[in-house]
Every structure is written in C-alpha cells, then in structure tokens.
Amino acid sequence: MDNWRKSSYSGGGDGNECVEMANSPTHVAVRDTKAPARATLTFPTGAFATFIEALKNPGYSTVTDFARFRG
C-alpha cells in the first residue's frame, strides 16, 4: 500500500501522536508516522471497523482482548 495518509484523529501540535492509514479494496493498514518502516497492522476492512469500535470500549485493554479481530 502506498496511499498513506495521516489519521484525522492523530491530534494536532507537534505530531507526536500520529498514525497513518492506507486503504485497499479489501484491507486497511495502520502504522506509526514516526516509524513508518517498522511494524504495520493490516486488517480486513470489516474487521477494522469492529476493531475501532472495540477501542472505544474501555473494557478492552490487552493484546489478548484484541486477538479475536485477526482476519
């Protein structure tokens, strides 16, 4: 994926809390703006929407909690 863009929810200021996103017809990828060559999370499109909704739930807080979102 090479259509990376800064998330509108990354915050303003000096950009210390930025993530970038890229979309394809079937997947969404997320990476750290400060370290783009490092790990990238890639989700099937439907799983990404579910993942984002789960982030809004304070009951999910560990990697184990998010394991069910693997696609």
Short mmCIF file of C-alpha atoms in Angstrom, two decimals:
data_model
loop_
_atom_site.label_atom_id
_atom_site.label_comp_id
_atom_site.label_asym_id
_atom_site.label_seq_id
_atom_site.Cartn_x
_atom_site.Cartn_y
_atom_site.Cartn_z
CA MET A 1 0.00 0.00 0.00
CA ASP A 2 1.39 3.37 -0.87
CA ASN A 3 -1.57 5.71 -0.33
CA TRP A 4 -0.71 6.53 3.31
CA ARG A 5 -2.45 9.50 4.96
CA LYS A 6 -2.41 10.91 8.47
CA SER A 7 -5.42 9.95 10.53
CA SER A 8 -7.71 12.87 11.33
CA TYR A 9 -7.78 11.62 14.94
CA SER A 10 -3.99 11.79 15.38
CA GLY A 11 -4.14 15.12 17.17
CA GLY A 12 -2.53 18.39 16.39
CA GLY A 13 0.52 20.13 17.68
CA ASP A 14 3.93 18.69 17.05
CA GLY A 15 2.62 15.39 15.68
CA ASN A 16 3.89 13.17 18.48
CA GLU A 17 0.74 11.03 18.48
CA CYS A 18 0.26 10.41 14.78
CA VAL A 19 -0.83 7.31 12.97
CA GLU A 20 -1.16 6.88 9.24
CA MET A 21 -3.72 4.78 7.42
CA ALA A 22 -3.85 3.26 3.96
CA ASN A 23 -6.80 1.57 2.29
CA SER A 24 -7.11 -1.05 -0.40
CA PRO A 25 -10.39 -2.55 -1.60
CA THR A 26 -10.03 -5.40 0.90
CA HIS A 27 -7.77 -4.17 3.72
CA VAL A 28 -6.90 -1.22 5.96
CA ALA A 29 -3.33 -0.75 7.20
CA VAL A 30 -2.17 1.38 10.14
CA ARG A 31 1.37 2.48 11.04
CA ASP A 32 3.20 4.90 13.31
CA THR A 33 4.06 8.13 11.49
CA LYS A 34 7.30 8.48 13.45
CA ALA A 35 8.48 4.98 12.46
CA PRO A 36 6.93 4.07 9.09
CA ALA A 37 9.48 1.34 8.34
CA ARG A 38 8.56 -0.55 11.48
CA ALA A 39 5.55 -2.81 12.02
CA THR A 40 2.28 -2.19 10.21
CA LEU A 41 -1.07 -3.52 11.36
CA THR A 42 -3.24 -4.76 8.50
CA PHE A 43 -6.92 -5.64 8.89
CA PRO A 44 -9.58 -6.95 6.54
CA THR A 45 -11.93 -4.00 6.00
CA GLY A 46 -14.81 -5.39 8.09
CA ALA A 47 -12.52 -6.40 10.95
CA PHE A 48 -11.03 -2.90 11.06
CA ALA A 49 -14.42 -1.32 11.69
CA THR A 50 -15.02 -3.82 14.50
CA PHE A 51 -11.55 -3.13 15.92
CA ILE A 52 -12.17 0.63 16.01
CA GLU A 53 -15.49 0.13 17.78
CA ALA A 54 -13.77 -2.09 20.35
CA LEU A 55 -11.15 0.61 21.02
CA LYS A 56 -13.99 2.86 22.14
CA ASN A 57 -14.90 0.26 24.80
CA PRO A 58 -12.75 0.70 27.93
CA GLY A 59 -13.27 -3.00 28.73
CA TYR A 60 -10.76 -4.00 26.02
CA SER A 61 -7.23 -3.26 27.05
CA THR A 62 -4.85 -6.12 26.22
CA VAL A 63 -3.46 -7.86 23.17
CA THR A 64 -5.40 -10.94 24.20
CA ASP A 65 -8.64 -8.94 24.10
CA PHE A 66 -7.90 -7.94 20.50
CA ALA A 67 -6.94 -11.43 19.30
CA ARG A 68 -10.47 -12.06 18.09
CA PHE A 69 -10.03 -9.33 15.43
CA ARG A 70 -7.44 -11.25 13.42
CA GLY A 71 -8.63 -11.85 9.90
#
